[in-house]
XYZ file of C-alpha atoms in Angstrom:
223
model
C -12.537 9.561 17.737
C -11.709 6.059 19.958
C -10.014 3.397 18.427
C -9.143 0.154 19.081
C -6.958 -2.251 16.452
C -8.718 -5.825 16.902
C -5.540 -8.414 16.461
C -5.730 -11.616 17.300
C -8.709 -11.341 18.949
C -8.215 -8.774 20.943
C -10.074 -5.366 20.790
C -8.770 -2.023 20.683
C -10.509 1.294 20.525
C -10.232 4.927 19.401
C -12.700 7.718 20.046
C -13.525 10.963 18.323
C -12.854 13.747 20.480
C -15.444 15.805 18.993
C -17.985 13.055 20.213
C -19.331 13.098 23.976
C -18.234 9.442 25.138
C -21.778 9.326 26.466
C -23.587 9.553 23.096
C -21.202 8.276 21.049
C -22.105 4.861 19.483
C -19.450 2.115 18.737
C -18.513 0.489 15.576
C -16.373 -2.284 14.426
C -14.937 -1.166 11.629
C -12.688 -3.660 9.085
C -10.404 -2.230 6.184
C -9.492 -4.682 3.275
C -6.907 -4.308 0.545
C -7.932 -5.765 -2.632
C -4.993 -4.347 -4.689
C -3.273 -7.380 -6.027
C 0.015 -6.357 -5.484
C 0.108 -2.854 -3.832
C 0.133 -1.867 -0.357
C -1.646 0.678 2.198
C 0.211 2.609 4.106
C -1.089 4.021 7.577
C -4.839 5.287 7.514
C -5.894 8.523 8.794
C -9.529 8.793 9.824
C -11.001 11.906 10.463
C -14.358 13.873 10.419
C -15.168 15.497 6.854
C -14.960 18.769 8.899
C -11.387 18.663 8.463
C -11.143 18.157 4.596
C -10.017 21.896 4.726
C -6.987 20.365 6.566
C -6.411 17.812 3.930
C -7.386 19.506 0.742
C -6.563 23.091 -0.883
C -8.095 23.919 -4.137
C -7.211 21.505 -6.616
C -4.278 20.053 -4.393
C -3.668 18.921 -1.068
C -1.997 20.725 2.216
C 1.816 20.619 2.809
C 0.998 17.941 5.555
C -0.929 15.963 3.432
C 1.099 16.085 1.265
C 3.830 14.688 3.375
C 1.424 11.531 4.155
C 0.754 10.830 0.739
C 4.618 11.080 -0.582
C 5.900 9.254 2.745
C 3.338 7.448 3.935
C 3.942 9.168 7.396
C 0.729 10.968 8.920
C 2.354 12.499 11.806
C 2.047 15.963 10.294
C -1.545 15.425 9.375
C -2.486 14.421 12.582
C -0.594 17.206 14.272
C -2.430 19.682 12.485
C -6.005 18.020 12.559
C -5.216 17.612 16.277
C -6.890 15.003 18.802
C -10.213 14.549 16.122
C -7.606 12.528 14.099
C -7.149 8.828 14.428
C -4.742 6.735 12.637
C -5.013 2.754 12.176
C -2.371 0.388 10.188
C -1.622 -3.001 9.130
C 1.457 -5.053 10.621
C 3.182 -5.697 7.029
C 6.017 -4.275 5.322
C 8.797 -3.242 6.437
C 8.292 -1.123 8.367
C 5.606 -3.531 9.523
C 2.843 -0.859 9.591
C 1.329 -1.307 5.974
C -1.956 -3.222 4.868
C -0.561 -6.165 2.005
C -2.911 -7.523 -0.714
C -5.766 -9.271 0.479
C -4.939 -8.601 4.475
C -7.550 -7.050 6.178
C -7.404 -4.911 9.588
C -10.517 -4.466 12.158
C -10.722 -2.124 15.275
C -13.307 -0.487 16.877
C -14.290 3.363 16.377
C -16.411 5.325 19.034
C -17.877 8.650 17.597
C -20.836 10.509 17.014
C -19.439 12.039 13.949
C -21.722 11.513 11.151
C -19.317 11.587 7.912
C -16.066 10.285 8.220
C -12.880 10.534 5.688
C -10.509 7.659 5.294
C -7.165 8.819 3.869
C -3.854 6.738 2.940
C -1.163 6.552 0.848
C -0.680 3.721 -1.727
C 2.891 2.607 -1.080
C 4.820 3.532 -3.868
C 6.507 0.131 -4.883
C 4.823 0.664 -8.267
C 3.384 4.166 -8.661
C 4.308 7.461 -6.754
C 2.022 9.791 -5.080
C -1.249 7.991 -5.724
C -3.825 7.773 -2.834
C -6.862 6.164 -1.436
C -10.147 7.995 0.047
C -13.404 7.079 1.127
C -16.195 9.423 2.589
C -18.577 7.274 4.486
C -22.041 8.510 5.931
C -22.654 6.773 9.709
C -26.096 8.342 9.693
C -28.047 5.690 8.797
C -26.326 2.994 11.589
C -26.630 5.945 13.972
C -30.020 6.528 13.556
C -30.611 2.835 14.607
C -28.191 3.340 18.016
C -29.334 6.233 18.981
C -33.029 6.539 18.178
C -33.358 8.340 15.120
C -30.960 10.965 16.227
C -28.943 11.869 12.852
C -27.121 14.725 14.490
C -29.426 17.322 13.545
C -27.518 19.107 17.040
C -24.175 18.101 16.327
C -22.060 20.418 15.265
C -21.327 18.516 12.083
C -24.953 18.814 11.247
C -24.939 22.104 9.685
C -21.108 21.692 8.083
C -21.518 21.226 4.390
C -18.335 22.614 3.728
C -20.355 25.229 1.265
C -17.352 27.802 2.447
C -14.311 25.390 2.276
C -12.182 25.715 -0.388
C -13.025 22.625 -1.264
C -16.136 24.264 -3.009
C -14.368 24.326 -6.202
C -12.098 21.220 -5.534
C -11.726 18.046 -8.252
C -12.761 16.234 -5.031
C -15.914 17.883 -4.569
C -17.933 14.811 -6.258
C -15.595 12.342 -3.652
C -18.677 11.802 -1.254
C -19.061 7.815 -2.104
C -23.076 8.426 -2.051
C -23.159 5.749 -4.851
C -20.397 3.356 -3.402
C -21.745 3.099 0.131
C -23.902 0.140 0.500
C -26.418 -0.418 3.396
C -27.121 -4.267 4.184
C -28.566 -6.127 7.225
C -24.941 -6.633 8.549
C -24.101 -2.754 8.410
C -22.572 -0.665 5.626
C -19.684 -1.454 3.262
C -17.991 1.516 1.092
C -15.064 1.443 -1.818
C -12.145 3.325 -1.615
C -11.172 5.748 -4.945
C -8.048 6.291 -5.844
C -6.238 9.370 -6.978
C -2.762 10.977 -8.062
C -1.644 14.396 -6.841
C 0.565 14.763 -9.998
C 3.536 15.366 -7.601
C 6.439 13.447 -9.525
C 4.638 15.100 -12.721
C 5.148 18.587 -11.564
C 1.204 19.229 -12.261
C 0.548 19.177 -8.454
C -2.916 18.644 -9.332
C -5.335 16.030 -7.931
C -6.602 13.310 -10.883
C -8.755 10.547 -10.690
C -7.108 6.859 -11.185
C -9.510 4.572 -13.108
C -10.460 1.365 -11.816
C -12.472 -0.321 -8.621
C -11.311 -2.788 -6.161
C -8.775 -1.026 -4.253
C -10.115 -1.612 -0.815
C -13.130 -1.831 1.147
C -14.162 -0.446 4.507
C -16.933 -2.174 6.220
C -18.382 -1.080 9.181
C -20.912 -2.849 11.403
C -22.819 -1.351 14.890
C -20.986 -3.305 18.185
C -24.407 -3.198 19.667
C -26.046 -5.353 16.919
C -23.112 -7.637 16.964
């Protein structure tokens, strides 16, 4: 994945290395924090083929737990490898958080169809919560690649049916009804979860509510 932060008018780009640069489409992605008072920690972006590196049964892997409890995605990124990308805001301390009402915009070059976004909610009010969304880029990819919906890509048949996620509480977290296609790209809503670490349950549960944050994705070619 090639990613580039677009700050102060400058474009930075990130690339998913699971994609050939010659076949990758370029997207402008804007993540906005809609929470009233809580901040979003650095955000990992990765193909959903790596969900097995994040989730294990009804809980998360040790590396994902580290990210959700501390906000530091380094161990999770190391586990996933070069397919993972990280973006962050400029608020804080420590200057890498995304404050309420703030947005971060960056370029992503990829041919991956299904992307997962994952970030800790900074524990200023509630511990061990995270935000996540799965976004299907196939509609936008079809526009940019002549209808090629990734049927020949390694992701095309990866439905995770053999993964430990099969019986996971996250299996319905596909954002299928929360991703809106519009004239200027697509918009997805973050969902919020508690991993139950402080309660000792170590079980993922959904946090009721909405309006935690949004992800807006546009094709760079259409801009």
